[in-house]
CSV table of C-alpha atoms and ligand atoms in Angstrom, one decimal:
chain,number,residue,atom,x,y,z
S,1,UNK,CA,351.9,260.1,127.2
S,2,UNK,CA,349.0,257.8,125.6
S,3,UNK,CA,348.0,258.4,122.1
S,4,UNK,CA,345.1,260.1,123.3
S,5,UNK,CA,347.2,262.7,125.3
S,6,UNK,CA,349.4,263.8,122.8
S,7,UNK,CA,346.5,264.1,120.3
S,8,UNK,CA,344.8,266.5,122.8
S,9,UNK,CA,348.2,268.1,123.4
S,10,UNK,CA,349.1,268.4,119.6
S,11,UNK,CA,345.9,270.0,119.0
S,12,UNK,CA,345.7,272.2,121.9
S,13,UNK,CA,349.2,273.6,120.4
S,14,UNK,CA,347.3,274.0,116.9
S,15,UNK,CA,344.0,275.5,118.5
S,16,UNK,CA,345.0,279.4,118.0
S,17,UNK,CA,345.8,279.1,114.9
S,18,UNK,CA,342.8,276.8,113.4
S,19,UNK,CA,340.5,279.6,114.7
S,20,UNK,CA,342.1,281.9,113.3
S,21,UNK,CA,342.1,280.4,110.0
S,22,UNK,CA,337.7,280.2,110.1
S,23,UNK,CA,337.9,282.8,107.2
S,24,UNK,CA,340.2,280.4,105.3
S,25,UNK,CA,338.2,276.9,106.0
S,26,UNK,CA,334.8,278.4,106.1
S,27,UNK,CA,335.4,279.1,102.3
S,28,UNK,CA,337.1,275.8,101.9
S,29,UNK,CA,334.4,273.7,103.4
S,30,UNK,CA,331.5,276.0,103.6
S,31,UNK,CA,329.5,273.8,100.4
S,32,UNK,CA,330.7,270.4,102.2
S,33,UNK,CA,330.0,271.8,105.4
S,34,UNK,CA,325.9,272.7,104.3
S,35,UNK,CA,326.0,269.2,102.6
S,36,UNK,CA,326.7,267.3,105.2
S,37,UNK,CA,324.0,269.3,107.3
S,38,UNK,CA,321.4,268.4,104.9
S,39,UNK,CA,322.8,264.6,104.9
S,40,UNK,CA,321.9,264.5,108.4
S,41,UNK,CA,318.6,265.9,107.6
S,42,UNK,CA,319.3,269.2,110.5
S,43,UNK,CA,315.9,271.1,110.9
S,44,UNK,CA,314.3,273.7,113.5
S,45,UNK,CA,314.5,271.7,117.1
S,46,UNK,CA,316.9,269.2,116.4
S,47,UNK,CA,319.2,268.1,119.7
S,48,UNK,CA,322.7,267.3,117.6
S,49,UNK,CA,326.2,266.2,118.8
S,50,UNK,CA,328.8,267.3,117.0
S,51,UNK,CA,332.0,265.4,117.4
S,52,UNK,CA,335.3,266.4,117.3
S,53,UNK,CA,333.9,270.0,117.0
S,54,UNK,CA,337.3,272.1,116.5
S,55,UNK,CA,336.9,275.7,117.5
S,56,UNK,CA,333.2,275.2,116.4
S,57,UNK,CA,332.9,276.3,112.9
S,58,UNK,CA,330.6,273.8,111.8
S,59,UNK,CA,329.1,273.8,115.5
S,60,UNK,CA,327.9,277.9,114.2
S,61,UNK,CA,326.2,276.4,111.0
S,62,UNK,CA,324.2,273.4,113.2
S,63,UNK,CA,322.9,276.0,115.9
S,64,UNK,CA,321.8,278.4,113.4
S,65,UNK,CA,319.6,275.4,111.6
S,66,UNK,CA,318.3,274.0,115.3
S,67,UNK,CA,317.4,277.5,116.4
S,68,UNK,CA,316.8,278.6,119.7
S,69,UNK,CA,314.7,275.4,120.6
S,70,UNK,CA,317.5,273.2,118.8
S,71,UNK,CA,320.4,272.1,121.2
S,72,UNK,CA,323.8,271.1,120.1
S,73,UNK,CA,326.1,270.1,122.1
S,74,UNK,CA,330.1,270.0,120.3
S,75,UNK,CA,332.6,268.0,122.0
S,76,UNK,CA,336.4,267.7,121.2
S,77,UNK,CA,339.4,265.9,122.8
S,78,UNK,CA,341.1,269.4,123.1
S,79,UNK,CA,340.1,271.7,125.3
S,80,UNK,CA,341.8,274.8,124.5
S,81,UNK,CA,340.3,274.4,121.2
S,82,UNK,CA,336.8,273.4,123.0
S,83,UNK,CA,337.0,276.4,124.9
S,84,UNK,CA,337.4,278.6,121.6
S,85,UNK,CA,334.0,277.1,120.1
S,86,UNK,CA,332.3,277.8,123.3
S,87,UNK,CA,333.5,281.3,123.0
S,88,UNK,CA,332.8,281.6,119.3
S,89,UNK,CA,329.3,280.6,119.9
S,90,UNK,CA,328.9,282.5,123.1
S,91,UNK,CA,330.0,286.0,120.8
S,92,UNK,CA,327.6,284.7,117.9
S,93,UNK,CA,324.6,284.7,120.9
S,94,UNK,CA,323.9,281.4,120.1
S,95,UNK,CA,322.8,280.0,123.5
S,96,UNK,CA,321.3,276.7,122.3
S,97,UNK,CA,325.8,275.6,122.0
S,98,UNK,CA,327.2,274.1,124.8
S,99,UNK,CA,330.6,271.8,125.5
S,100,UNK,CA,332.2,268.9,126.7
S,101,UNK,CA,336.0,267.5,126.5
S,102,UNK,CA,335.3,264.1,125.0
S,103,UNK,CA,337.6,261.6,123.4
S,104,UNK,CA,335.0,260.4,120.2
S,105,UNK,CA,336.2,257.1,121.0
S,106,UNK,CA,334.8,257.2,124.4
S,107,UNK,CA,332.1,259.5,124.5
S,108,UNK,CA,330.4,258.6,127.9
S,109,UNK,CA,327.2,260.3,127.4
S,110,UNK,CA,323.8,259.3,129.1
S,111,UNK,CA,321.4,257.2,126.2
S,112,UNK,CA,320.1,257.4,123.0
S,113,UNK,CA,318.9,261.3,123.2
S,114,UNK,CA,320.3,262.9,119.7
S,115,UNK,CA,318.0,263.2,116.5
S,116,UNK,CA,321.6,263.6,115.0
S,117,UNK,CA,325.3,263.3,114.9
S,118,UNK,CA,327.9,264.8,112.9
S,119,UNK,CA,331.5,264.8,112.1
S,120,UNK,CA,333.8,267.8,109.9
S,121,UNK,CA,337.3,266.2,109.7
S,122,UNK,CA,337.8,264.3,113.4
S,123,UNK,CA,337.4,260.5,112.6
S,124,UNK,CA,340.3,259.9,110.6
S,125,UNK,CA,342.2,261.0,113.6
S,126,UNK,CA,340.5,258.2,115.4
S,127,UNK,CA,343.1,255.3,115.4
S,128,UNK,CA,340.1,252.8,116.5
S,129,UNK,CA,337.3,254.9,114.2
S,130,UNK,CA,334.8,252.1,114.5
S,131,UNK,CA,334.7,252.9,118.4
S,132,UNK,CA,333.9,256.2,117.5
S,133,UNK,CA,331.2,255.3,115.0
S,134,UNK,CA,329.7,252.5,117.4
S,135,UNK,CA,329.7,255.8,120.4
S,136,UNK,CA,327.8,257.8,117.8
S,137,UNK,CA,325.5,255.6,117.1
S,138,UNK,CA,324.9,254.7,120.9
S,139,UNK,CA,324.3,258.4,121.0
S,140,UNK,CA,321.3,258.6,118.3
S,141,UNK,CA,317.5,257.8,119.1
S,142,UNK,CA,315.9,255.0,116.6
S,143,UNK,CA,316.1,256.3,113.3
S,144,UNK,CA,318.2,259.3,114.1
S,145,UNK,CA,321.5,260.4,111.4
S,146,UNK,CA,325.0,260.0,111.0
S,147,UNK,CA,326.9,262.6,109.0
S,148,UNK,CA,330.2,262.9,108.8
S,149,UNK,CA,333.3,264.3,106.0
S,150,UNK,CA,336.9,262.8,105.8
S,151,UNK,CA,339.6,263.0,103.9
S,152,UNK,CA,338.9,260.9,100.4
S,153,UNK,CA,341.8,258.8,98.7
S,154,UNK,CA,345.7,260.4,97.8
S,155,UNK,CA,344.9,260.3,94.1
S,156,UNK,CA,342.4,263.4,95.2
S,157,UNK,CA,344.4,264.9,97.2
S,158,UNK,CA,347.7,265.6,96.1
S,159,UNK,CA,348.5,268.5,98.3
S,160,UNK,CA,348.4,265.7,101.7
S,161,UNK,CA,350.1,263.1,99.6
S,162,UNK,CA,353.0,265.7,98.6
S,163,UNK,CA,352.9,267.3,102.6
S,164,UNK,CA,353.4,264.2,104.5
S,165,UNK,CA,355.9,262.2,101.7
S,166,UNK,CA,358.0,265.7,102.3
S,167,UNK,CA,357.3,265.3,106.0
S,168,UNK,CA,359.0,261.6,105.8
S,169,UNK,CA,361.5,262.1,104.0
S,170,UNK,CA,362.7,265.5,105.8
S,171,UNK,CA,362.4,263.5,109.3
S,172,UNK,CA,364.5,260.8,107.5
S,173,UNK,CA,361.8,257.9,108.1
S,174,UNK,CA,360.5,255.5,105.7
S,175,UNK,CA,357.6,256.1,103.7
S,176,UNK,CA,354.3,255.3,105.6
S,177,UNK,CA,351.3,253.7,103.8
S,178,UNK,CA,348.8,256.9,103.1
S,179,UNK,CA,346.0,254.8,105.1
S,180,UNK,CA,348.1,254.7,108.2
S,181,UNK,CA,345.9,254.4,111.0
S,182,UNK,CA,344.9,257.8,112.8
S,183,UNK,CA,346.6,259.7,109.7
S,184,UNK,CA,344.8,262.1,107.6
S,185,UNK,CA,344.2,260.2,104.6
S,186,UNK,CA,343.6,257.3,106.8
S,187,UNK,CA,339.9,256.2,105.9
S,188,UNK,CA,340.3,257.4,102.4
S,189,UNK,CA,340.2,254.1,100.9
S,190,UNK,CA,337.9,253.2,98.8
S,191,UNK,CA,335.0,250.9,100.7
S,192,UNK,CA,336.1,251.4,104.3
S,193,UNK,CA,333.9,254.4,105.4
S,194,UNK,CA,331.0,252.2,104.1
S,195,UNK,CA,332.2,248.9,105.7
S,196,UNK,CA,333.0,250.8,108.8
S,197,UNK,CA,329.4,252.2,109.2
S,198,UNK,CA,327.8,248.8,108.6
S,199,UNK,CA,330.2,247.1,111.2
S,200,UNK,CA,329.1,249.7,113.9
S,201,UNK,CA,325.1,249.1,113.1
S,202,UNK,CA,324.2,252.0,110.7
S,203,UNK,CA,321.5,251.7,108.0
S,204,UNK,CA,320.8,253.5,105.0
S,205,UNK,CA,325.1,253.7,104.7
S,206,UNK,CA,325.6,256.3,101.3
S,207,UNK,CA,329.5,257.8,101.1
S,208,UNK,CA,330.2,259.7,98.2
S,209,UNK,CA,333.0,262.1,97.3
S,210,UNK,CA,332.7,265.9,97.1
S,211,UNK,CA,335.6,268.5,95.9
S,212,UNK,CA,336.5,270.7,98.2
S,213,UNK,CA,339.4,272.7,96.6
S,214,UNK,CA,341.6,275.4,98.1
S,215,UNK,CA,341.3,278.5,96.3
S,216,UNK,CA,344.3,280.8,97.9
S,217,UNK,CA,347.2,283.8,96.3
S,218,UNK,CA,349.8,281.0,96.7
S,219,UNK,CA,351.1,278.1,97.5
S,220,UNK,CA,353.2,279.7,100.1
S,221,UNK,CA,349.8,280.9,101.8
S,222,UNK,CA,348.4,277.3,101.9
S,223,UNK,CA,351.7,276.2,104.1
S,224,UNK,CA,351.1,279.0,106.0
S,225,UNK,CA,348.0,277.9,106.6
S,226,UNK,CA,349.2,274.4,107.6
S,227,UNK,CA,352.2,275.8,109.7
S,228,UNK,CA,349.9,277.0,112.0
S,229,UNK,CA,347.0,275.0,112.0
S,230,UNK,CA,347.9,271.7,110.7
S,231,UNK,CA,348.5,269.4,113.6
S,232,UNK,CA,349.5,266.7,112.2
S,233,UNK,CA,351.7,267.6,109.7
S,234,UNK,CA,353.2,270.4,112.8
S,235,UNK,CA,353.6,267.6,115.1
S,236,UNK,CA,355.5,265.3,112.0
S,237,UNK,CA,357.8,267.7,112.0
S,238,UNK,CA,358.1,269.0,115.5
S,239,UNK,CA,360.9,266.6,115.9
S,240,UNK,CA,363.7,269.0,113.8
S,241,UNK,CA,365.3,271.7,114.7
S,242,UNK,CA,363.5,275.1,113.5
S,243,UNK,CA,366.1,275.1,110.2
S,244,UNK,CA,365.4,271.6,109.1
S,245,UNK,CA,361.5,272.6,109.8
S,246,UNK,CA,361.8,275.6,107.4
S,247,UNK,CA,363.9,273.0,105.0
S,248,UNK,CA,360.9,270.9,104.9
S,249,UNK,CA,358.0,273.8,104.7
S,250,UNK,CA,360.2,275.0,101.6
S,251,UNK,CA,360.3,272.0,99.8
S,252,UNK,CA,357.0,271.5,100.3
S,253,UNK,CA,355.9,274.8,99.4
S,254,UNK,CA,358.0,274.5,96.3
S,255,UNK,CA,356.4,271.6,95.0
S,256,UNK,CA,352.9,272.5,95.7
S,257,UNK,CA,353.7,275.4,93.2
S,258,UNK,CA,352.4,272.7,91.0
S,259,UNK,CA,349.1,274.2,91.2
S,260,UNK,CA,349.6,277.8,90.8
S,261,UNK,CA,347.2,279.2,88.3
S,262,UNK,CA,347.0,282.7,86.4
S,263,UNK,CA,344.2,284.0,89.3
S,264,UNK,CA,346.2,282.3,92.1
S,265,UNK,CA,346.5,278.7,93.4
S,266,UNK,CA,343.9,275.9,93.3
S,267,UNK,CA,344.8,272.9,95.5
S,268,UNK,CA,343.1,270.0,94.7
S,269,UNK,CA,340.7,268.3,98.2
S,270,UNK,CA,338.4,265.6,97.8
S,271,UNK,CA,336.2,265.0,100.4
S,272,UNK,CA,334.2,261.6,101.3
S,273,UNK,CA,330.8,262.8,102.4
S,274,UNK,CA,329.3,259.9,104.8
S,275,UNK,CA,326.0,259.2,105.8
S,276,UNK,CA,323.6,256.8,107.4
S,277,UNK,CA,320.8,256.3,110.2
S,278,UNK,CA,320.3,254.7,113.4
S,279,UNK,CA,318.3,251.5,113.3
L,301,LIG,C1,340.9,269.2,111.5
L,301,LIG,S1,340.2,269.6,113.1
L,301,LIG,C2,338.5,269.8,112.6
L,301,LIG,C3,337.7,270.7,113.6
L,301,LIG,C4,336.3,271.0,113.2
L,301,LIG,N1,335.5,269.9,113.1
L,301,LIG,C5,336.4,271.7,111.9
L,301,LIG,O1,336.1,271.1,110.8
L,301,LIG,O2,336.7,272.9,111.8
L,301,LIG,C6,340.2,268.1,113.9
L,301,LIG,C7,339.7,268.1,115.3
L,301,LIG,O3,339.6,266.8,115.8
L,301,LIG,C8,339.8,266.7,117.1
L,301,LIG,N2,340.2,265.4,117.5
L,301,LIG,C9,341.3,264.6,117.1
L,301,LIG,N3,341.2,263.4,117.7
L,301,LIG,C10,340.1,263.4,118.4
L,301,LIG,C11,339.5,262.4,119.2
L,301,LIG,N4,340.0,261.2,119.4
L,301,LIG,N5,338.3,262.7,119.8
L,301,LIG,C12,337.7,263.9,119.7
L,301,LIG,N6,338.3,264.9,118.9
L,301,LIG,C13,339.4,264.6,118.3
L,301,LIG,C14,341.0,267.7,117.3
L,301,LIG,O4,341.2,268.2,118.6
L,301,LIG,C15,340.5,268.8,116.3
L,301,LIG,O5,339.8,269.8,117.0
């Protein structure tokens, strides 16, 4: 299996249960998510690729600013997860969406035709991300926008830092540098979304962080959450057999107590916010 393949595959295995969570992460990303739109300035008409598109929560919010003359077409390395935004979008009536299985390191696609391009959480899964930014740009008319959100630094957020350290240690490995390439935190360091952007040809490059907090009952709910819809932290600990995987969610679990409040549980998320424009 290549890289590529068992991302597709990992995420595939994760699809059912991201789409089910779109209550949970609209409310988690739904002020990012509107900020990033605006970023890549999204009106009435716009033709916008979305890239690494999920089961097409985000892809909802773009059709609903393009309207029914807008086009957007979302495209994903998974397809069972492809085939859930198309579905999503086909229920919501909103014709303008259409799909294609695309690695966003290789897109393939015909010109310069987009007035925009965008990116929720996919491009830190990219283990060559500048690729993926030079295929984006290749994808924009003159002058056309870049949006995109990561994952910021560990310092904000604690809950990855804690997950994946617990991941580590439970699978017995050495701890990993929190950049690793293709991780989640992996372009959270500080000046390497901006560097990034200027090395694949954007303009007008502006990254700056935004809080995106979890708001849940518990702890316990946010694992559950990532149990079932966290690929990379499912895959890390795919490995182990189901008790040492419940060992590990535990652990975790337990020390994410940290952030239990009186009204519930507020788990720290910062959020780089990227931006920039075709030449
Ligand atoms: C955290 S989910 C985000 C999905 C969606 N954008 C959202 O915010 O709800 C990450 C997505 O990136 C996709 N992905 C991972 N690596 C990719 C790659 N190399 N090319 C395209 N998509 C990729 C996964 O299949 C998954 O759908």
């Amino acid at each position: 299996m290549t890289a590529t393949s068992d991302a597709a595959a990992g995420w595939d295995a994760a699809a059912e249960g991201w789409n089910r969570s779109a209550p949970l992460i609209r409310a988690w990303l739904n002020d990012a998510t509107h900020a990033m739109l605006d970023a890549a300035r999204i009106g009435p008409g716009a033709r916008v690729l979305d890239i690494a598109a999920g089961a097409g929560d985000q892809t909802l919010d773009i059709a609903r600013r393009v309207g029914p003359q807008g086009k957007v077409l979302a495209t994903d390395i998974s397809p069972r997860i492809l085939a859930l935004a198309q579905a999503n979008a086909d229920a919501a009536g909103l014709r303008q969406v259409e799909t294609r299985v695309a690695d966003a390191q290789q897109l393939d696609l015909d010109g310069a035709v987009f007035d925009a391009a965008l990116c929720r959480l996919g491009l830190m899964f990219c283990l060559a991300p500048i690729d993926a930014l030079k295929a984006a740009r290749a994808a924009l008319k003159p002058g056309g926008r870049f949006a995109a959100l990561v994952f910021g630094a560990p310092q904000g957020n604690p809950c990855i830092a804690i997950m994946a350290a617990t991941a580590m240690r439970h699978r017995a490995l050495p701890a990993a540098s929190p950049y690793a390439p293709g991780t989640l935190l992996s372009l959270g360091e500080p000046g390497r979304m901006a560097r990034l952007l200027g090395a694949a040809g954007f303009v007008e490059v502006e990254v700056r962080p935004v809080s995106a907090p979890f708001h849940l009952p518990s702890a316990a709910a946010y694992i559950e959450f990532v149990q079932t819809s966290g690929s990379p932290l499912m895959q890390m600990l795919a490995p182990l057999p189901p008790d040492a995987q419940r060992a590990a969610w535990d652990d975790m679990t337990a020390q994410l107590g940290v952030f239990g409040a009186p009204d519930g549980w507020h788990g720290p998320n910062e959020l780089l916010l990227c931006s920039a424009a075709a030449p």
